[in-house]
Amino acid sequence: MTGGTELAQLVNSRLATVARRYQLAMGVASQRIVIEQPHLAPTFAVRSFAPDIL
């Protein structure tokens, strides 16, 4: 996942979609950007694209 960029939500949703298609787990690295800039939290919200992956 990525964060803090204009394309973050698009990139993250596509990563989640691919993870679901190929039954891959998806994880996040640092969440510092969300702590420092809480308004960016929605860019990390991808569960709706891949509700059944790890």
Tab-separated table of N, CA and C in Angstrom:
chain	number	residue	atom	x	y	z
A	1	MET	N	0.830	-1.168	0.000
A	1	MET	CA	0.000	0.000	0.000
A	1	MET	C	0.878	1.236	0.000
A	2	THR	N	0.249	2.294	-0.361
A	2	THR	CA	0.945	3.570	-0.387
A	2	THR	C	0.056	4.633	0.239
A	3	GLY	N	0.608	5.728	0.539
A	3	GLY	CA	-0.177	6.808	1.126
A	3	GLY	C	0.513	8.135	0.933
A	4	GLY	N	-0.267	9.183	1.052
A	4	GLY	CA	0.304	10.515	0.984
A	4	GLY	C	0.461	11.076	-0.407
A	5	THR	N	-0.085	10.401	-1.403
A	5	THR	CA	-0.007	10.918	-2.760
A	5	THR	C	-1.409	11.068	-3.328
A	6	GLU	N	-1.524	11.799	-4.411
A	6	GLU	CA	-2.824	11.984	-5.054
A	6	GLU	C	-3.385	10.671	-5.591
A	7	LEU	N	-2.517	9.772	-5.990
A	7	LEU	CA	-2.954	8.507	-6.579
A	7	LEU	C	-3.054	7.362	-5.580
A	8	ALA	N	-2.838	7.638	-4.312
A	8	ALA	CA	-2.790	6.568	-3.315
A	8	ALA	C	-4.054	5.724	-3.288
A	9	GLN	N	-5.207	6.337	-3.297
A	9	GLN	CA	-6.446	5.571	-3.223
A	9	GLN	C	-6.609	4.687	-4.460
A	10	LEU	N	-6.294	5.193	-5.620
A	10	LEU	CA	-6.378	4.409	-6.846
A	10	LEU	C	-5.413	3.229	-6.805
A	11	VAL	N	-4.172	3.490	-6.440
A	11	VAL	CA	-3.160	2.434	-6.367
A	11	VAL	C	-3.575	1.373	-5.349
A	12	ASN	N	-3.990	1.791	-4.173
A	12	ASN	CA	-4.353	0.844	-3.120
A	12	ASN	C	-5.577	0.015	-3.500
A	13	SER	N	-6.558	0.614	-4.137
A	13	SER	CA	-7.736	-0.152	-4.541
A	13	SER	C	-7.373	-1.174	-5.606
A	14	ARG	N	-6.488	-0.826	-6.489
A	14	ARG	CA	-6.049	-1.782	-7.520
A	14	ARG	C	-5.230	-2.914	-6.913
A	15	LEU	N	-4.376	-2.588	-5.960
A	15	LEU	CA	-3.619	-3.639	-5.269
A	15	LEU	C	-4.560	-4.603	-4.552
A	16	ALA	N	-5.570	-4.069	-3.912
A	16	ALA	CA	-6.537	-4.916	-3.205
A	16	ALA	C	-7.316	-5.793	-4.170
A	17	THR	N	-7.691	-5.246	-5.298
A	17	THR	CA	-8.423	-6.017	-6.304
A	17	THR	C	-7.582	-7.168	-6.836
A	18	VAL	N	-6.319	-6.913	-7.104
A	18	VAL	CA	-5.416	-7.960	-7.580
A	18	VAL	C	-5.199	-9.012	-6.490
A	19	ALA	N	-5.027	-8.566	-5.263
A	19	ALA	CA	-4.841	-9.508	-4.151
A	19	ALA	C	-6.045	-10.427	-4.030
A	20	ARG	N	-7.222	-9.875	-4.174
A	20	ARG	CA	-8.425	-10.707	-4.091
A	20	ARG	C	-8.488	-11.689	-5.263
A	21	ARG	N	-8.215	-11.205	-6.441
A	21	ARG	CA	-8.294	-12.068	-7.626
A	21	ARG	C	-7.364	-13.268	-7.521
A	22	TYR	N	-6.165	-13.049	-7.001
A	22	TYR	CA	-5.181	-14.123	-6.908
A	22	TYR	C	-5.077	-14.733	-5.508
A	23	GLN	N	-6.020	-14.374	-4.652
A	23	GLN	CA	-6.093	-14.898	-3.286
A	23	GLN	C	-4.789	-14.689	-2.525
A	24	LEU	N	-4.298	-13.468	-2.564
A	24	LEU	CA	-3.076	-13.093	-1.870
A	24	LEU	C	-3.410	-12.271	-0.633
A	25	ALA	N	-2.554	-12.350	0.347
A	25	ALA	CA	-2.702	-11.488	1.517
A	25	ALA	C	-2.208	-10.095	1.159
A	26	MET	N	-2.729	-9.125	1.858
A	26	MET	CA	-2.291	-7.749	1.635
A	26	MET	C	-2.018	-7.119	2.985
A	27	GLY	N	-0.925	-6.426	3.091
A	27	GLY	CA	-0.583	-5.790	4.355
A	27	GLY	C	-0.149	-4.357	4.139
A	28	VAL	N	0.036	-3.697	5.229
A	28	VAL	CA	0.494	-2.313	5.169
A	28	VAL	C	1.831	-2.203	5.880
A	29	ALA	N	2.559	-1.235	5.505
A	29	ALA	CA	3.830	-0.959	6.178
A	29	ALA	C	3.572	0.157	7.179
A	30	SER	N	4.310	1.189	7.093
A	30	SER	CA	4.173	2.295	8.022
A	30	SER	C	2.819	2.981	7.889
A	31	GLN	N	2.214	3.285	9.000
A	31	GLN	CA	0.964	4.037	9.030
A	31	GLN	C	1.198	5.454	9.552
A	32	ARG	N	2.432	5.852	9.551
A	32	ARG	CA	2.797	7.161	10.085
A	32	ARG	C	2.056	8.298	9.380
A	33	ILE	N	1.890	8.170	8.069
A	33	ILE	CA	1.225	9.234	7.315
A	33	ILE	C	-0.201	9.460	7.830
A	34	VAL	N	-0.888	8.399	8.244
A	34	VAL	CA	-2.260	8.527	8.740
A	34	VAL	C	-2.266	9.200	10.116
A	35	ILE	N	-1.270	8.919	10.908
A	35	ILE	CA	-1.173	9.554	12.222
A	35	ILE	C	-0.893	11.048	12.073
A	36	GLU	N	-0.003	11.373	11.158
A	36	GLU	CA	0.364	12.771	10.957
A	36	GLU	C	-0.668	13.552	10.152
A	37	GLN	N	-1.379	12.847	9.260
A	37	GLN	CA	-2.359	13.508	8.400
A	37	GLN	C	-3.625	12.652	8.332
A	38	PRO	N	-4.428	12.660	9.381
A	38	PRO	CA	-5.607	11.791	9.475
A	38	PRO	C	-6.578	11.909	8.298
A	39	HIS	N	-6.590	13.030	7.635
A	39	HIS	CA	-7.504	13.187	6.494
A	39	HIS	C	-7.173	12.242	5.339
A	40	LEU	N	-5.987	11.610	5.373
A	40	LEU	CA	-5.596	10.671	4.327
A	40	LEU	C	-6.046	9.232	4.614
A	41	ALA	N	-6.636	8.999	5.760
A	41	ALA	CA	-7.071	7.647	6.129
A	41	ALA	C	-7.935	6.975	5.061
A	42	PRO	N	-8.847	7.669	4.415
A	42	PRO	CA	-9.665	7.004	3.396
A	42	PRO	C	-8.871	6.407	2.231
A	43	THR	N	-7.671	6.907	1.998
A	43	THR	CA	-6.871	6.346	0.905
A	43	THR	C	-6.386	4.943	1.229
A	44	PHE	N	-6.461	4.559	2.495
A	44	PHE	CA	-6.061	3.221	2.916
A	44	PHE	C	-7.252	2.272	3.046
A	45	ALA	N	-8.452	2.771	2.881
A	45	ALA	CA	-9.666	1.972	3.070
A	45	ALA	C	-9.949	1.141	1.822
A	46	VAL	N	-9.504	-0.103	1.840
A	46	VAL	CA	-9.654	-0.962	0.657
A	46	VAL	C	-10.466	-2.226	0.930
A	47	ARG	N	-10.976	-2.383	2.124
A	47	ARG	CA	-11.704	-3.605	2.456
A	47	ARG	C	-12.873	-3.843	1.502
A	48	SER	N	-13.514	-2.811	1.035
A	48	SER	CA	-14.652	-2.985	0.119
A	48	SER	C	-14.226	-3.587	-1.222
A	49	PHE	N	-12.962	-3.431	-1.594
A	49	PHE	CA	-12.457	-4.006	-2.840
A	49	PHE	C	-12.024	-5.453	-2.658
A	50	ALA	N	-11.714	-5.838	-1.432
A	50	ALA	CA	-11.220	-7.192	-1.175
A	50	ALA	C	-11.695	-7.642	0.213
A	51	PRO	N	-12.991	-7.899	0.353
A	51	PRO	CA	-13.543	-8.199	1.665
A	51	PRO	C	-13.107	-9.518	2.279
A	52	ASP	N	-12.549	-10.401	1.465
A	52	ASP	CA	-12.255	-11.737	1.972
A	52	ASP	C	-10.760	-12.119	1.945
A	53	ILE	N	-9.885	-11.139	1.809
A	53	ILE	CA	-8.451	-11.460	1.834
A	53	ILE	C	-7.884	-11.217	3.212
A	54	LEU	N	-6.732	-11.813	3.442
A	54	LEU	CA	-6.012	-11.566	4.697
A	54	LEU	C	-5.340	-10.216	4.634
